XYZ file of C-alpha atoms in Angstrom:
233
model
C 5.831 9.587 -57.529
C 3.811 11.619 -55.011
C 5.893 13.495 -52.723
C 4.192 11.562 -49.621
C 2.373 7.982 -49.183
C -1.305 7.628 -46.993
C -1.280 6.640 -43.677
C -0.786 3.124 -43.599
C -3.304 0.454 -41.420
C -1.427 -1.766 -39.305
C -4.120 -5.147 -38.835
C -3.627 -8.519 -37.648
C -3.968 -11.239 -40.208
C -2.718 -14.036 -38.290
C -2.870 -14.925 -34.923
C -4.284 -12.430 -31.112
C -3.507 -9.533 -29.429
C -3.261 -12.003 -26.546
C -0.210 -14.239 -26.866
C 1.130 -17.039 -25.547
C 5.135 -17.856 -25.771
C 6.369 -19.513 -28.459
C 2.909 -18.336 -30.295
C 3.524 -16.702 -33.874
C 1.250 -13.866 -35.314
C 1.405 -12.211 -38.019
C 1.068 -8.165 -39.147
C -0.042 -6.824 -42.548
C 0.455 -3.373 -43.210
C -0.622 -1.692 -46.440
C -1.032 1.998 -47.475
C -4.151 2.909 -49.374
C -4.386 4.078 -51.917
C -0.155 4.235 -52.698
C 1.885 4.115 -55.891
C 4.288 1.466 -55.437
C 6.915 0.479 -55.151
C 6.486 1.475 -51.093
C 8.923 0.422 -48.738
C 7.503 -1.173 -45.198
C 8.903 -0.847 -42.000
C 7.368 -2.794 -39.038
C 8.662 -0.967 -35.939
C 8.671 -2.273 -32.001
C 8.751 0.892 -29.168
C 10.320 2.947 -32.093
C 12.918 0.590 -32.847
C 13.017 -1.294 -36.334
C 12.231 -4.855 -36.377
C 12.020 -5.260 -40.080
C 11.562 -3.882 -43.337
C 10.093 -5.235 -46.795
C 9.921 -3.680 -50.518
C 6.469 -3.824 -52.574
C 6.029 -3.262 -56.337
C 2.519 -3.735 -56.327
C -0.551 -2.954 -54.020
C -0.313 -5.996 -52.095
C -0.142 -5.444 -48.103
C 3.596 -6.218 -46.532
C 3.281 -9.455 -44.157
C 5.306 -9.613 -40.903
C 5.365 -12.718 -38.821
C 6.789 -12.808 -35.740
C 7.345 -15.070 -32.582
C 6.334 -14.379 -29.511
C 9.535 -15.903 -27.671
C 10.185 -13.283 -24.433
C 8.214 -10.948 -22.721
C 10.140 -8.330 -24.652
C 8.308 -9.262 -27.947
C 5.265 -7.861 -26.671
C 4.585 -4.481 -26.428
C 3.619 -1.590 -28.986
C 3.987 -2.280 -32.823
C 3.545 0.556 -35.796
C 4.295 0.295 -39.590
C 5.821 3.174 -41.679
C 5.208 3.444 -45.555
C 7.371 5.683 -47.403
C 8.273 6.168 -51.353
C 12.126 4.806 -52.275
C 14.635 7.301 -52.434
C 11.836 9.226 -50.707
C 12.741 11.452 -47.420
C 9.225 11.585 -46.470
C 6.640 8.707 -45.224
C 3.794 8.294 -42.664
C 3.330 5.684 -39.933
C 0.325 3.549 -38.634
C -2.005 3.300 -36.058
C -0.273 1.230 -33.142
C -1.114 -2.499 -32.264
C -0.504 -3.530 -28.888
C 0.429 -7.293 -27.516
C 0.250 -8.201 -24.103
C 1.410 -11.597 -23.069
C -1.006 -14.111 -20.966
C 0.352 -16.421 -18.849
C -1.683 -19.467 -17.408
C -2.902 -20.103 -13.480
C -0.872 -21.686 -11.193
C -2.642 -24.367 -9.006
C -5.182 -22.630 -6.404
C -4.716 -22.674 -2.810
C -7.946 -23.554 -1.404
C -7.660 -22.519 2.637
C -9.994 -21.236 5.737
C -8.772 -19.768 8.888
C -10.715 -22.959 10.577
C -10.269 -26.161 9.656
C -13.091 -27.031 12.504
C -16.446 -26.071 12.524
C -19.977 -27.454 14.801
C -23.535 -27.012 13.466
C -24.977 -23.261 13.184
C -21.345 -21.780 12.367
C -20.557 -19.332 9.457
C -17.098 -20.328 7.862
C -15.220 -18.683 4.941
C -13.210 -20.375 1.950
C -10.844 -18.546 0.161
C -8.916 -19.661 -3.410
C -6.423 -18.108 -4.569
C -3.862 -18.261 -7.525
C -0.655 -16.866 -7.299
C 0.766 -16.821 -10.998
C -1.458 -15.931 -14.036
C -3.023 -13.329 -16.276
C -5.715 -11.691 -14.904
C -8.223 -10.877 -14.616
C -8.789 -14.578 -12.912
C -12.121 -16.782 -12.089
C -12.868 -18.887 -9.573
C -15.415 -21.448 -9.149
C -15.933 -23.097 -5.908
C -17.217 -26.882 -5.459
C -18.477 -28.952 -2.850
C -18.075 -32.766 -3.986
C -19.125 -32.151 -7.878
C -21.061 -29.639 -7.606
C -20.271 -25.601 -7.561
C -21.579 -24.147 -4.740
C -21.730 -20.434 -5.454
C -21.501 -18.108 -8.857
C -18.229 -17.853 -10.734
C -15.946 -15.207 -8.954
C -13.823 -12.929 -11.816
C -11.226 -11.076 -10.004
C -9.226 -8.322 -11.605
C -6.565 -7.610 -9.023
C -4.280 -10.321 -7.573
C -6.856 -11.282 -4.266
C -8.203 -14.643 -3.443
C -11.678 -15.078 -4.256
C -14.148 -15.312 -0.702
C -16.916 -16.853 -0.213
C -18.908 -17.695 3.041
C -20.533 -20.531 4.110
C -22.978 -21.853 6.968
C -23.070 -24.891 8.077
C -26.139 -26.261 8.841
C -25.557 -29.994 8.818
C -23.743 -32.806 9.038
C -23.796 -32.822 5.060
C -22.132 -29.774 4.977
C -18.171 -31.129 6.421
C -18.226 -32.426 3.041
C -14.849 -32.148 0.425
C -14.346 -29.036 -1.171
C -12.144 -27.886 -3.956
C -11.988 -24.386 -6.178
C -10.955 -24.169 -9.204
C -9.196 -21.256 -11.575
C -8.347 -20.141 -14.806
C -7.964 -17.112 -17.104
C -8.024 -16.060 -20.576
C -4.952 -18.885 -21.411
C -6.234 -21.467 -23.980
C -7.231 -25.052 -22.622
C -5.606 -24.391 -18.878
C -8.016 -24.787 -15.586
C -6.599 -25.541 -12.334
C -7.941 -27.443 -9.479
C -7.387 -26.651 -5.913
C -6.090 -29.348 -3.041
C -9.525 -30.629 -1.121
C -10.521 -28.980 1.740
C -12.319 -30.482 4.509
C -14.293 -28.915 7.904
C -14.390 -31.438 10.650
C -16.652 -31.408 13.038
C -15.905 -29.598 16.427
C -15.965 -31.869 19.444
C -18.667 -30.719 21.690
C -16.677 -30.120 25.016
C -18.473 -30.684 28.622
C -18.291 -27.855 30.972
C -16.978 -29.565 34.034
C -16.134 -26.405 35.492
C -19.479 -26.001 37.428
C -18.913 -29.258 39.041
C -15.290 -28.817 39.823
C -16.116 -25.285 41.572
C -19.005 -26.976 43.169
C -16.548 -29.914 44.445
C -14.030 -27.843 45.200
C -16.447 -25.021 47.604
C -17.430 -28.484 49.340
C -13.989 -29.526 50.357
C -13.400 -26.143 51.545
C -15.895 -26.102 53.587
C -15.073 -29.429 55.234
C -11.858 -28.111 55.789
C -12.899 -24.933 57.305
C -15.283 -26.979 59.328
C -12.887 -29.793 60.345
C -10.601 -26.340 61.588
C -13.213 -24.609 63.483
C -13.842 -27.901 64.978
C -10.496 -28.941 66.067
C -10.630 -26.753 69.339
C -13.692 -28.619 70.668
C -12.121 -31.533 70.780
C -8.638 -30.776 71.632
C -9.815 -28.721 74.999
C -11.775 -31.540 76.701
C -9.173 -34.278 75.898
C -6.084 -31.084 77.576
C -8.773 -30.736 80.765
C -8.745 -34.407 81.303
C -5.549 -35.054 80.677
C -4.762 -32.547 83.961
């Protein structure tokens, strides 16, 4: 036999690069052209997972189970001759676990709003894969472009209220590269701000008016305490 095999290709014939627990995939990994028999060995972070013996040219098939976050990670394959001391390894495949969205949080720093007012809605999932994407809705219908955010923020989005139509129910919803898994939001709702009298004006008015009787009533007090003294004498 040749003193050394080819570079094997490590390929996927069963199954993503993005996983899911409990998912299985599987990895062929052939040398071409080789002289069999070749032994296989699948390999995880440099550690050996498995190993399988071929007599012919056919590729060697691992499957494996994604069952932890530790099965995920960097795989290569080595081919070598039996009884050889030599053999070469593969390019590396790479897993990387997704995990679906939690329910959004659909929130506002005011939950009370009055005609001509700019409000902001923010979603925001706190477990899941990302990158994540929001869509926001008022009633059925979305109310803005679908927001795709690759670092673990709450999508914004602002909002003016212009009419009574607009204290409507709104929801967001979210989801991520996880098969069959979107998440709605709990309703949101703007209420309409009670618009408050200014009494003040009044009250100051009122209150500048009794003060003045007062001040009067004191300033006259003298003018009719002094006759009623002189004729009491």
């Amino acid at each position: 036999f040749p003193e050394m095999v080819s570079n094997p290709k490590l390929v996927l014939a069963q199954g993503t690069l993005n996983v899911v627990l409990k998912q299985n995939v599987t990895l062929s990994c052939l040398s071409e052209p080789g002289s069999p028999p070749v032994r296989y060995t699948l390999f995880k972070h440099n550690q050996q997972v498995s190993a399988l013996d071929r007599s012919d040219l056919s590729p060697a098939l691992f499957t494996l189970t994604i069952s932890s976050a530790s099965d995920v990670g960097e795989y290569k394959c080595k081919a070598e001759y039996n009884n050889s001391s030599g053999g070469k390894y593969s390019n590396s495949l790479n897993f990387t676990l997704i995990e679906p969205v939690s329910k959004p949080v659909l929130s506002s720093p005011t939950s009370q709003a009055k005609k001509g007012q700019n409000v902001t809605l923010s979603c925001f999932s706190k477990n899941g894969s990302l990158p994540i994407t929001y869509l926001f809705f008022k009633g059925t219908q979305n109310i803005s472009p679908q927001k795709t955010m690759q670092k673990r923020e709450a999508a914004v989005i602002f909002l003016f209220i212009n009419s009574l139509s607009d204290f409507g129910t709104y929801k967001c919803k979210a989801n991520n590269s996880f098969p069959n898994n979107t998440k709605y939001s709990n309703s949101f709702n703007f209420t309409l701000a009670e618009e408050r009298s200014h009494p003040q004006p009044l009250i100051i008015s009122l209150g500048l008016i009794l003060l003045l009787l007062i001040i009067g009533f004191a300033l006259a007090i003298p003018f009719f305490l002094i006759p009623l003294y002189k004729a009491s004498e």
